PDB file of N, CA, C and O in Angstrom:
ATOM      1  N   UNK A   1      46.165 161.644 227.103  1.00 55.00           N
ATOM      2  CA  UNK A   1      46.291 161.582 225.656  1.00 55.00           C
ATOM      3  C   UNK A   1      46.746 162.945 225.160  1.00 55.00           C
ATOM      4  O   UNK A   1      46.090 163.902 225.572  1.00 55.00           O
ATOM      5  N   UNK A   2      47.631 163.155 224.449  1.00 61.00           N
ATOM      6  CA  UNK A   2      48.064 163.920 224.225  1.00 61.00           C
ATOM      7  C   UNK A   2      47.356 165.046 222.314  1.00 61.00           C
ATOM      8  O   UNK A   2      46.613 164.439 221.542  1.00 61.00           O
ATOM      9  N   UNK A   3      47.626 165.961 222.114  1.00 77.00           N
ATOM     10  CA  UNK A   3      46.784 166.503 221.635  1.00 77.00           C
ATOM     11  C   UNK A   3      47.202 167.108 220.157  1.00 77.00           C
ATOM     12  O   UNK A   3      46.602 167.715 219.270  1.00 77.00           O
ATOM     13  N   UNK A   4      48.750 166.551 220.388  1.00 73.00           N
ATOM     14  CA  UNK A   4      49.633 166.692 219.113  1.00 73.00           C
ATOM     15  C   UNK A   4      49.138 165.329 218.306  1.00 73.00           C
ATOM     16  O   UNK A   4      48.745 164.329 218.907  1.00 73.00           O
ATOM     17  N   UNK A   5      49.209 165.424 216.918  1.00 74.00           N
ATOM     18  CA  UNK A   5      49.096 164.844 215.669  1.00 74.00           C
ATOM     19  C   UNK A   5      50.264 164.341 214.983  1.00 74.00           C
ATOM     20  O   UNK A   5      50.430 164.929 213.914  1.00 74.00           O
ATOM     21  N   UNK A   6      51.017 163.570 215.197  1.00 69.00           N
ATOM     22  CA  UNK A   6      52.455 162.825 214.428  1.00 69.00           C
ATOM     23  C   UNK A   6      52.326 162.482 213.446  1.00 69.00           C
ATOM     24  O   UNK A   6      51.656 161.449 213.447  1.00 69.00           O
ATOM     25  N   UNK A   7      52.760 162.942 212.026  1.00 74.00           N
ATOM     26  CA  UNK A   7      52.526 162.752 210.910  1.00 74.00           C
ATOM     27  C   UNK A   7      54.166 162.851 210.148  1.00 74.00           C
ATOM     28  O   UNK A   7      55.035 163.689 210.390  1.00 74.00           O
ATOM     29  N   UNK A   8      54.225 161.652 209.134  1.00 73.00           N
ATOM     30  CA  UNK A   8      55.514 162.121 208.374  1.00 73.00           C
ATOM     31  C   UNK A   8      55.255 162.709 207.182  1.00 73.00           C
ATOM     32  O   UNK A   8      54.039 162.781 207.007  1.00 73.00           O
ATOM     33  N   UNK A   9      55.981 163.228 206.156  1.00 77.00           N
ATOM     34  CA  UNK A   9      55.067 163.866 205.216  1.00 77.00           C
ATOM     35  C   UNK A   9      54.831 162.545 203.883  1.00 77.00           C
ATOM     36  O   UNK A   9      55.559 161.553 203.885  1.00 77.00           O
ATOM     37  N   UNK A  10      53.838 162.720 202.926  1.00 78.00           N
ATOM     38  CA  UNK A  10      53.159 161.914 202.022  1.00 78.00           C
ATOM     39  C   UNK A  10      54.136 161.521 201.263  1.00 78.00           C
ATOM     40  O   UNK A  10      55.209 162.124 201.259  1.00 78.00           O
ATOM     41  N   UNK A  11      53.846 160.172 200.314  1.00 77.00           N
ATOM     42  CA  UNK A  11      54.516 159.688 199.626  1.00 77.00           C
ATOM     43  C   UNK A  11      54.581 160.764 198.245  1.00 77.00           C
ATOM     44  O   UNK A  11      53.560 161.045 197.617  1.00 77.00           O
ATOM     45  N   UNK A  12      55.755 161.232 197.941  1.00 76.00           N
ATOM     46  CA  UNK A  12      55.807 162.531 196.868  1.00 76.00           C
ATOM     47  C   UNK A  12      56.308 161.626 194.966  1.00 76.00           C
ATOM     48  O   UNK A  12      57.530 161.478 194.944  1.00 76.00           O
ATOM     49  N   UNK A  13      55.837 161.259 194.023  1.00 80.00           N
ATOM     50  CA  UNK A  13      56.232 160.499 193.288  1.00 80.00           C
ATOM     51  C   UNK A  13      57.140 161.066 192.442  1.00 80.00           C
ATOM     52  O   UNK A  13      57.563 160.556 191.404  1.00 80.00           O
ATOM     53  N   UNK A  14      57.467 162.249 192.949  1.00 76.00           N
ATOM     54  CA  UNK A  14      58.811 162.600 191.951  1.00 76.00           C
ATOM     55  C   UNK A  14      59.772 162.357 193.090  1.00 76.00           C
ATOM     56  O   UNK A  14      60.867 162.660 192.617  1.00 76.00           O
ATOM     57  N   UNK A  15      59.899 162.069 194.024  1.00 71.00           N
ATOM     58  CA  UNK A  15      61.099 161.586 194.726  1.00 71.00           C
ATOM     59  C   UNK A  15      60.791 159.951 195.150  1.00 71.00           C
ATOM     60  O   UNK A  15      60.262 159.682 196.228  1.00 71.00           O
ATOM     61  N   UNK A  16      61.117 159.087 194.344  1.00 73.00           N
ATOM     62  CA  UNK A  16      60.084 157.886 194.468  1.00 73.00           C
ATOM     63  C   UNK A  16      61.692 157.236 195.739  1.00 73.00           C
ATOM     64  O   UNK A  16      61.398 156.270 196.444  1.00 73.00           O
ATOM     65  N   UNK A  17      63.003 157.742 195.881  1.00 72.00           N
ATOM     66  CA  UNK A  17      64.121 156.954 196.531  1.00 72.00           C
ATOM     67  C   UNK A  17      63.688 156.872 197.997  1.00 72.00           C
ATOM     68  O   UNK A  17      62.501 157.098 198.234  1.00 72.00           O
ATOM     69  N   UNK A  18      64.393 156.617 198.863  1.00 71.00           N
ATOM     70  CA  UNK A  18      64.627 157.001 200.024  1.00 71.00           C
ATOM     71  C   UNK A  18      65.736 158.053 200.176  1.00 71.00           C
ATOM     72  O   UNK A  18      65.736 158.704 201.221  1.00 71.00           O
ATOM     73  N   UNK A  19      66.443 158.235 199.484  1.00 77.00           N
ATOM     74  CA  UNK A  19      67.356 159.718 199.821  1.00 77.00           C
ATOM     75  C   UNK A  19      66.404 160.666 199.468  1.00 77.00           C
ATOM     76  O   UNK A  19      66.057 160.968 198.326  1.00 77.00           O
ATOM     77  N   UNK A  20      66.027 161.089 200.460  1.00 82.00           N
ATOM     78  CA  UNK A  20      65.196 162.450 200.958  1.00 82.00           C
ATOM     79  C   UNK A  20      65.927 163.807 200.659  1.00 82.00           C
ATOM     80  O   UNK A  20      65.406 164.852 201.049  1.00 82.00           O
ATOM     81  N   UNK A  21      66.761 163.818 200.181  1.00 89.00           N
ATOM     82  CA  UNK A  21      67.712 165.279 200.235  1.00 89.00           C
ATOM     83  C   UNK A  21      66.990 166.188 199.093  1.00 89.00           C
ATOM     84  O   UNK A  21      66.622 167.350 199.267  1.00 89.00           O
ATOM     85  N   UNK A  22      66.910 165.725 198.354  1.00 88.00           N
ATOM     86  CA  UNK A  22      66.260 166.389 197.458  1.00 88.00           C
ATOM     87  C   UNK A  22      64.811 167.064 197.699  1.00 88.00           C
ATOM     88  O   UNK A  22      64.507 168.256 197.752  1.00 88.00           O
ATOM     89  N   UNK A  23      64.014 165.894 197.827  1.00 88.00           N
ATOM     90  CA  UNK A  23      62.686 166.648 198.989  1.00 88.00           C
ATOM     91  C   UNK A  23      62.907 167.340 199.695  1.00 88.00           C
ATOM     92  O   UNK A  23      62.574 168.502 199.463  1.00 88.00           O
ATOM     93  N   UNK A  24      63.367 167.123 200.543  1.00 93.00           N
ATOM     94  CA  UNK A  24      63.436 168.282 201.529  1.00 93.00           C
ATOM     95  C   UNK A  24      63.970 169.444 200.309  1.00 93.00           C
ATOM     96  O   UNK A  24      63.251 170.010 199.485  1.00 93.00           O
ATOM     97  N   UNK A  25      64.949 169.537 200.429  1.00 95.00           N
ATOM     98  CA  UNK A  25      64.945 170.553 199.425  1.00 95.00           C
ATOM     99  C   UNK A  25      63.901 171.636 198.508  1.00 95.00           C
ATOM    100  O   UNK A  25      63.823 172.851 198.689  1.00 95.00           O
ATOM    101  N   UNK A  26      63.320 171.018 197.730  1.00 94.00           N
ATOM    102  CA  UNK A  26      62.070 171.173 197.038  1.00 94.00           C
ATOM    103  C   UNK A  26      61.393 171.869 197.792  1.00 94.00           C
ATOM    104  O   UNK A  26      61.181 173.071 197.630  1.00 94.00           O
ATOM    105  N   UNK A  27      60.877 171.007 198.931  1.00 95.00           N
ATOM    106  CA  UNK A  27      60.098 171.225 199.912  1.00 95.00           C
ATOM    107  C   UNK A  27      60.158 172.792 200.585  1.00 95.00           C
ATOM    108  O   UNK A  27      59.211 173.572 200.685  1.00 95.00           O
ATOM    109  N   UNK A  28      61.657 173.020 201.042  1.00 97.00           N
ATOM    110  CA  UNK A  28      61.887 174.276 201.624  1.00 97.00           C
ATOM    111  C   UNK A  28      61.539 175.347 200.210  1.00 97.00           C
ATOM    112  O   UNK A  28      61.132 176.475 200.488  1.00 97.00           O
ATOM    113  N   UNK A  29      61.613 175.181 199.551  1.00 97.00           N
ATOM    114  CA  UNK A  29      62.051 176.110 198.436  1.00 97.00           C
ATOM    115  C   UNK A  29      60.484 176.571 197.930  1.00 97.00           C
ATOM    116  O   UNK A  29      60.237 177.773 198.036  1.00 97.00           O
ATOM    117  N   UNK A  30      59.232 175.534 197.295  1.00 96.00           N
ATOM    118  CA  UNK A  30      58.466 175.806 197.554  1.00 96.00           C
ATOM    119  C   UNK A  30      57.672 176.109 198.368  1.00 96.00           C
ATOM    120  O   UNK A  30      56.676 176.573 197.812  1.00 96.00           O
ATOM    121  N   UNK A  31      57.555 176.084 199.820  1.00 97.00           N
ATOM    122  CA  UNK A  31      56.685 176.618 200.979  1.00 97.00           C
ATOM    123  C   UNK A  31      57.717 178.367 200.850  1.00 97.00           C
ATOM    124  O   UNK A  31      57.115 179.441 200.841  1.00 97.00           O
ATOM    125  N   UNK A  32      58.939 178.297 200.782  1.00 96.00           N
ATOM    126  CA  UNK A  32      58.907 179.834 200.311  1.00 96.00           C
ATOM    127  C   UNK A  32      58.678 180.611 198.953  1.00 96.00           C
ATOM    128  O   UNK A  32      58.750 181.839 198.919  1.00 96.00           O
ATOM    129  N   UNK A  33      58.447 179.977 198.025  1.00 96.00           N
ATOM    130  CA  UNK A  33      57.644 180.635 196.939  1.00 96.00           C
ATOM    131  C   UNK A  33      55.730 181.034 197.295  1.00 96.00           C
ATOM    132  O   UNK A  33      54.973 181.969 197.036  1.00 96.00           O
ATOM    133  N   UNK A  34      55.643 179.932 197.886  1.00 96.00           N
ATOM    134  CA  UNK A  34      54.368 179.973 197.898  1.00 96.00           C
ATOM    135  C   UNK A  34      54.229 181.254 198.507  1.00 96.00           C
ATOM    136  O   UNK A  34      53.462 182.145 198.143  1.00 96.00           O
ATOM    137  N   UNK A  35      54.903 181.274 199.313  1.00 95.00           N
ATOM    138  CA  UNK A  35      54.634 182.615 200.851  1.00 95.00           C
ATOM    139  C   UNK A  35      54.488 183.560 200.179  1.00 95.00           C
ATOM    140  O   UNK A  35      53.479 184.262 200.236  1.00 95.00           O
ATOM    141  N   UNK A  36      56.094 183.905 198.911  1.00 93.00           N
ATOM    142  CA  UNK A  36      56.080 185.077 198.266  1.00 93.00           C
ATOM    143  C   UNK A  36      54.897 185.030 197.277  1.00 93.00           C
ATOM    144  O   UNK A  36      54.394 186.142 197.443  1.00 93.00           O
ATOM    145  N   UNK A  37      54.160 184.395 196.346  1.00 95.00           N
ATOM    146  CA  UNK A  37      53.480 184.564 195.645  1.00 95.00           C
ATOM    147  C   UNK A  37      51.995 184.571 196.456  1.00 95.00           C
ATOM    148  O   UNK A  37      51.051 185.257 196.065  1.00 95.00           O
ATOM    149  N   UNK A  38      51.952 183.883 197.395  1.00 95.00           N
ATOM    150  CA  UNK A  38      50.622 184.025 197.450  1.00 95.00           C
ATOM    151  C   UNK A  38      50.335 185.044 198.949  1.00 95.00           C
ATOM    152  O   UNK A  38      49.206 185.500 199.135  1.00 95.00           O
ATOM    153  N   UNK A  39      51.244 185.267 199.748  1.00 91.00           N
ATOM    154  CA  UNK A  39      51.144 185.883 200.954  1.00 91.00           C
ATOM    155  C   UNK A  39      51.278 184.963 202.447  1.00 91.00           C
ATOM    156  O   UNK A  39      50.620 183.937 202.621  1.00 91.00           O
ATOM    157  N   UNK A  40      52.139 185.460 203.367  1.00 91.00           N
ATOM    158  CA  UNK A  40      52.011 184.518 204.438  1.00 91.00           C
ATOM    159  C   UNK A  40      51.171 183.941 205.133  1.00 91.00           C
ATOM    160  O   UNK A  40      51.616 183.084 205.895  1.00 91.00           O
ATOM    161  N   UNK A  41      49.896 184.155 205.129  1.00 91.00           N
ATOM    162  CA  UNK A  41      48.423 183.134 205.448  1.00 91.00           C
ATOM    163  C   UNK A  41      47.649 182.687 204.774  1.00 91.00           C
ATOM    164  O   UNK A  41      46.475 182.486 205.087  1.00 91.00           O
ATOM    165  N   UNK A  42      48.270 182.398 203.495  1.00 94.00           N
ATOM    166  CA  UNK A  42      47.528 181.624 202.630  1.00 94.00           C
ATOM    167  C   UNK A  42      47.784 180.285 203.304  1.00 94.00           C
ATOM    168  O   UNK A  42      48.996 180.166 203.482  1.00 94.00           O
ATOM    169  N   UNK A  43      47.287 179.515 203.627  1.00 92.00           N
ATOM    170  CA  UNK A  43      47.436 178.412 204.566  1.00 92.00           C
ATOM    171  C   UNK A  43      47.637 177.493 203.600  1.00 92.00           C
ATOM    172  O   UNK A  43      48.071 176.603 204.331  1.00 92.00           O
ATOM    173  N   UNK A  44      47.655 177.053 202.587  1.00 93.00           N
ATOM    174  CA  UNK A  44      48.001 176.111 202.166  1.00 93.00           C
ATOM    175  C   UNK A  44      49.177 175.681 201.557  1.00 93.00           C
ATOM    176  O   UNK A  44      49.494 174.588 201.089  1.00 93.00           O
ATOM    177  N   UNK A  45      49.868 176.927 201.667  1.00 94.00           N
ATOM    178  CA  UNK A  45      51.465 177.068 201.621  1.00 94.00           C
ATOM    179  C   UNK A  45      52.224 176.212 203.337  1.00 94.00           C
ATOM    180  O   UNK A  45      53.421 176.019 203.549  1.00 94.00           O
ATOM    181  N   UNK A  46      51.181 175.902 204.184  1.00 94.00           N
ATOM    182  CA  UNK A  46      51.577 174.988 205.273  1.00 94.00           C
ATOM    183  C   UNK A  46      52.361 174.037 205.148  1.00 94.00           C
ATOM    184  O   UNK A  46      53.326 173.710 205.839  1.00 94.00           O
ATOM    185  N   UNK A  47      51.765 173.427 203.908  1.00 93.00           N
ATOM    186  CA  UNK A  47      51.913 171.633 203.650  1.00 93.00           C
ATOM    187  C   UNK A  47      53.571 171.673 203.540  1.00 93.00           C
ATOM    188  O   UNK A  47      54.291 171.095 204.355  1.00 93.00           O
ATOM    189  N   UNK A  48      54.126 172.529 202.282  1.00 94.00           N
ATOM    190  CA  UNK A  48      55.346 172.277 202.040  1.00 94.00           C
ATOM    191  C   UNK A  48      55.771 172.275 203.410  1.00 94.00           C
ATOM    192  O   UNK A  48      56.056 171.190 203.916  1.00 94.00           O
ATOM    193  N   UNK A  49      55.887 173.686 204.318  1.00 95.00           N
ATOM    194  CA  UNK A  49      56.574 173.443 205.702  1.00 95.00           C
ATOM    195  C   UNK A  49      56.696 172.548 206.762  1.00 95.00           C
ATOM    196  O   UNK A  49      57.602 172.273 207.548  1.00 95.00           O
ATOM    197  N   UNK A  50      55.323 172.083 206.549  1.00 93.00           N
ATOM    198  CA  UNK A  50      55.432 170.841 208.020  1.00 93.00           C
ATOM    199  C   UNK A  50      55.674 169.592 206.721  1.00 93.00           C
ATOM    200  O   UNK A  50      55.405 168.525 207.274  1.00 93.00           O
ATOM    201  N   UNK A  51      56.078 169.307 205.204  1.00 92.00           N
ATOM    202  CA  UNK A  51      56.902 168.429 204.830  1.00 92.00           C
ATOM    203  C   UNK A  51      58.743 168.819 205.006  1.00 92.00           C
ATOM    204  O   UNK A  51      59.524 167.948 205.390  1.00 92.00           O
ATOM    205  N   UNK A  52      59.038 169.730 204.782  1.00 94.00           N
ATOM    206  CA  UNK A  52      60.061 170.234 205.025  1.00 94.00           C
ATOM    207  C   UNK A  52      60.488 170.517 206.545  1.00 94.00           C
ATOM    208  O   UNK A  52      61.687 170.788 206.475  1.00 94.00           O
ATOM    209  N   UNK A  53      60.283 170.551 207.225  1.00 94.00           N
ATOM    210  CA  UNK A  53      60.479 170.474 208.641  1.00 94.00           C
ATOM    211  C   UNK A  53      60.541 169.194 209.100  1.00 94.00           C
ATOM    212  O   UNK A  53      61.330 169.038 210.032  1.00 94.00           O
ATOM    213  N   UNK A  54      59.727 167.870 208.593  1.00 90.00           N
ATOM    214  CA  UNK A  54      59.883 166.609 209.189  1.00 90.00           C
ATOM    215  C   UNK A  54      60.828 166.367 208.454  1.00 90.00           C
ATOM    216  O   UNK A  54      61.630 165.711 209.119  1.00 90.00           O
ATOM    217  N   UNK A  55      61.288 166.560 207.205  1.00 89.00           N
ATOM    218  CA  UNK A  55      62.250 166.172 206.010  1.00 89.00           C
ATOM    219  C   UNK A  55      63.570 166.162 206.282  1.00 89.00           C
ATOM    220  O   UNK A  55      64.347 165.207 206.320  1.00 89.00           O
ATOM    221  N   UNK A  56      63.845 167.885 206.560  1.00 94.00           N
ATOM    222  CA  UNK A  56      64.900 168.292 206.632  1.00 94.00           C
ATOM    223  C   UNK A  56      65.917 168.279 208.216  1.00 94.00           C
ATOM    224  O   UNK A  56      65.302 168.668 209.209  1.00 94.00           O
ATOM    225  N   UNK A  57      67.184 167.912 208.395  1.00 94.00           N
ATOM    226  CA  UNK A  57      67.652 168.336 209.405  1.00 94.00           C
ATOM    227  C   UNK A  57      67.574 169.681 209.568  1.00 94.00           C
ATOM    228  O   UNK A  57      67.444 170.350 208.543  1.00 94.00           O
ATOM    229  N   UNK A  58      67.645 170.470 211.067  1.00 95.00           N
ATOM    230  CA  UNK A  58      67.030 171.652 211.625  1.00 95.00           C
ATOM    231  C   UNK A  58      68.442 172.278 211.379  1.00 95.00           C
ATOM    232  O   UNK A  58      68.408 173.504 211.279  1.00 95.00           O
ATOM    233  N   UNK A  59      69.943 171.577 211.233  1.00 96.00           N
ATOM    234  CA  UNK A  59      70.616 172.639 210.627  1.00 96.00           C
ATOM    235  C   UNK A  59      70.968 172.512 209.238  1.00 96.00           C
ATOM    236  O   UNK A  59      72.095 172.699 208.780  1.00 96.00           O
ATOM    237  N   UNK A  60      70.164 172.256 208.736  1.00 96.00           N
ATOM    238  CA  UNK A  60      69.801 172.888 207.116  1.00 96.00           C
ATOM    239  C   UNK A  60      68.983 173.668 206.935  1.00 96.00           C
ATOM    240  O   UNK A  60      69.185 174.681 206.266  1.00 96.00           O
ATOM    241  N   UNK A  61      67.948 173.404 207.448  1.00 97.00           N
ATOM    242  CA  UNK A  61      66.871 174.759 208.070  1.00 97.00           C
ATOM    243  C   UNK A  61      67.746 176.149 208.529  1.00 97.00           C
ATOM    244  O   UNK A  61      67.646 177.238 207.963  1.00 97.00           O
ATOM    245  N   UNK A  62      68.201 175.993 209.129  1.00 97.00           N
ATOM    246  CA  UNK A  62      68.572 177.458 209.910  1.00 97.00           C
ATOM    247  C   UNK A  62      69.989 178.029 208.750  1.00 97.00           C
ATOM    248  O   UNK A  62      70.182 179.167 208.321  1.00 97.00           O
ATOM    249  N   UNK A  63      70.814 176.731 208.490  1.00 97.00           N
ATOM    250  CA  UNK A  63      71.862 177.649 207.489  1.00 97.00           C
ATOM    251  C   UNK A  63      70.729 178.655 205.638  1.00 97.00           C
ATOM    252  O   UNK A  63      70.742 179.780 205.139  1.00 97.00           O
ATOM    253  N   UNK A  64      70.143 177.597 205.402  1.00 96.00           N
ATOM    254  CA  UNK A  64      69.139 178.028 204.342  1.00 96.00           C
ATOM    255  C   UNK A  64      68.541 179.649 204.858  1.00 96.00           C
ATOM    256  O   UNK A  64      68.558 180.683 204.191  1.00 96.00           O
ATOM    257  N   UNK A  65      68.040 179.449 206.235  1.00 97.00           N
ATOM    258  CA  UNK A  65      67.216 180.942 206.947  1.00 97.00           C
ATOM    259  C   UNK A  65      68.119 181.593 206.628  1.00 97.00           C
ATOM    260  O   UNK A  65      68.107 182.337 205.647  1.00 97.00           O
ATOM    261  N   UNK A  66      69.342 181.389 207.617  1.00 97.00           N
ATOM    262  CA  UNK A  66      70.620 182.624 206.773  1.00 97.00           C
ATOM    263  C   UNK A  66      71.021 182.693 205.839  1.00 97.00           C
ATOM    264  O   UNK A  66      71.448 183.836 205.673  1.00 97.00           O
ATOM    265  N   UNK A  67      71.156 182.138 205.080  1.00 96.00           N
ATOM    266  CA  UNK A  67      71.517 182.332 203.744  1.00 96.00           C
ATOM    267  C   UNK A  67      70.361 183.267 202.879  1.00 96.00           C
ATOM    268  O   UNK A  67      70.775 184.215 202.211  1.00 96.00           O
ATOM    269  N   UNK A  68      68.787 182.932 202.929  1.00 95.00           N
ATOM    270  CA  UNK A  68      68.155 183.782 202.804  1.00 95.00           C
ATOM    271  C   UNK A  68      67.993 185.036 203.094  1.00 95.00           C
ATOM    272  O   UNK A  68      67.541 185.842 202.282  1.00 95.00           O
ATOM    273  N   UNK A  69      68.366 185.351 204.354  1.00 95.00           N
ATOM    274  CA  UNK A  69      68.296 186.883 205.155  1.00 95.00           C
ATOM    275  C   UNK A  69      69.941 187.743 204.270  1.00 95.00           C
ATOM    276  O   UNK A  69      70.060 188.894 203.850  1.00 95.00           O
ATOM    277  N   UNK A  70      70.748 186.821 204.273  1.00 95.00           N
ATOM    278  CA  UNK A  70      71.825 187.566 203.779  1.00 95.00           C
ATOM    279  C   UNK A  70      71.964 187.823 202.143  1.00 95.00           C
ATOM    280  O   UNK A  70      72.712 188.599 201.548  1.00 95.00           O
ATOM    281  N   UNK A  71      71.004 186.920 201.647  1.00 93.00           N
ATOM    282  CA  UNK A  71      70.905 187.264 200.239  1.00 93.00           C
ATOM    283  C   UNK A  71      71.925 186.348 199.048  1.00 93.00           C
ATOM    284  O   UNK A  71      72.212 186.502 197.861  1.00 93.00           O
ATOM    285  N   UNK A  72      72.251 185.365 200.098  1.00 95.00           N
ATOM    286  CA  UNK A  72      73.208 184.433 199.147  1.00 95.00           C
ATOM    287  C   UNK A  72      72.580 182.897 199.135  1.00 95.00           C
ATOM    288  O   UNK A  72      73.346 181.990 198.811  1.00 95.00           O
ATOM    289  N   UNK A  73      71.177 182.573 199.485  1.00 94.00           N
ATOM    290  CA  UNK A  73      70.848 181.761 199.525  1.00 94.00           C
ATOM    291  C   UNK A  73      71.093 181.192 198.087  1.00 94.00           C
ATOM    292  O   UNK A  73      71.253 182.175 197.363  1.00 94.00           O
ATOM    293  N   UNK A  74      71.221 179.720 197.145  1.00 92.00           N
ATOM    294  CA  UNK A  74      71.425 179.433 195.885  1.00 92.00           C
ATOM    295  C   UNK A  74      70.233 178.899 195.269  1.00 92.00           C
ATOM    296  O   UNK A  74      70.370 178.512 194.108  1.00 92.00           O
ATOM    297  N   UNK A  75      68.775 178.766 195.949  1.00 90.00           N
ATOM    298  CA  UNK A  75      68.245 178.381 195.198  1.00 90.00           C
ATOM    299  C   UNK A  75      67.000 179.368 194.747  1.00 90.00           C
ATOM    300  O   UNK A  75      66.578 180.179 195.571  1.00 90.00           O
ATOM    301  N   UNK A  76      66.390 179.287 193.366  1.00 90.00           N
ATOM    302  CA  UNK A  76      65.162 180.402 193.376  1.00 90.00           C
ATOM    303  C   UNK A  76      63.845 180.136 193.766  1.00 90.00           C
ATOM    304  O   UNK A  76      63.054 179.198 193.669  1.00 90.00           O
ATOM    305  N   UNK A  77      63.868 181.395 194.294  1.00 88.00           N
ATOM    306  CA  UNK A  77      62.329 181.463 194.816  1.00 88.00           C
ATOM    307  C   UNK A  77      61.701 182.698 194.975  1.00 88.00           C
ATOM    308  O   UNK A  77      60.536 182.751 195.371  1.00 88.00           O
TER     309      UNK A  77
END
């Protein structure tokens, strides 16, 4: 039996569609506000990430990372 937990993320009622793009979205954007406002182990800044990580394809993830590091990311946070 294995020791991992498979979870998709919760039903969110401001994205009531199935086009997820937007969630995810959201999703990434707040788990990095949270970080900045509240500090990186505030643990409950988790949730957005492991919703945004099941949400999002992993190369939207990584172009967003760069775009952040380089300072041209478009959305605020």
């Amino acid at each position: 039996m294995s020791a991992y937990k498979l979870e998709t993320a919760p039903f969110d009622p401001r994205f009531p569609n199935q086009n997820v793009t937007r969630y995810c979205y959201q999703s990434y954007i707040d788990f990095h506000r949270c970080q900045k406002k509240r500090g990186e182990d505030f643990a409950p800044c988790n949730y957005f990430q492991k919703v945004y990580k099941s949400m999002c394809p992993n190369a939207w993830v990584e172009k967003w990372d760069d775009q952040r590091e380089s300072g041209t990311f478009p959305g605020r946070i």
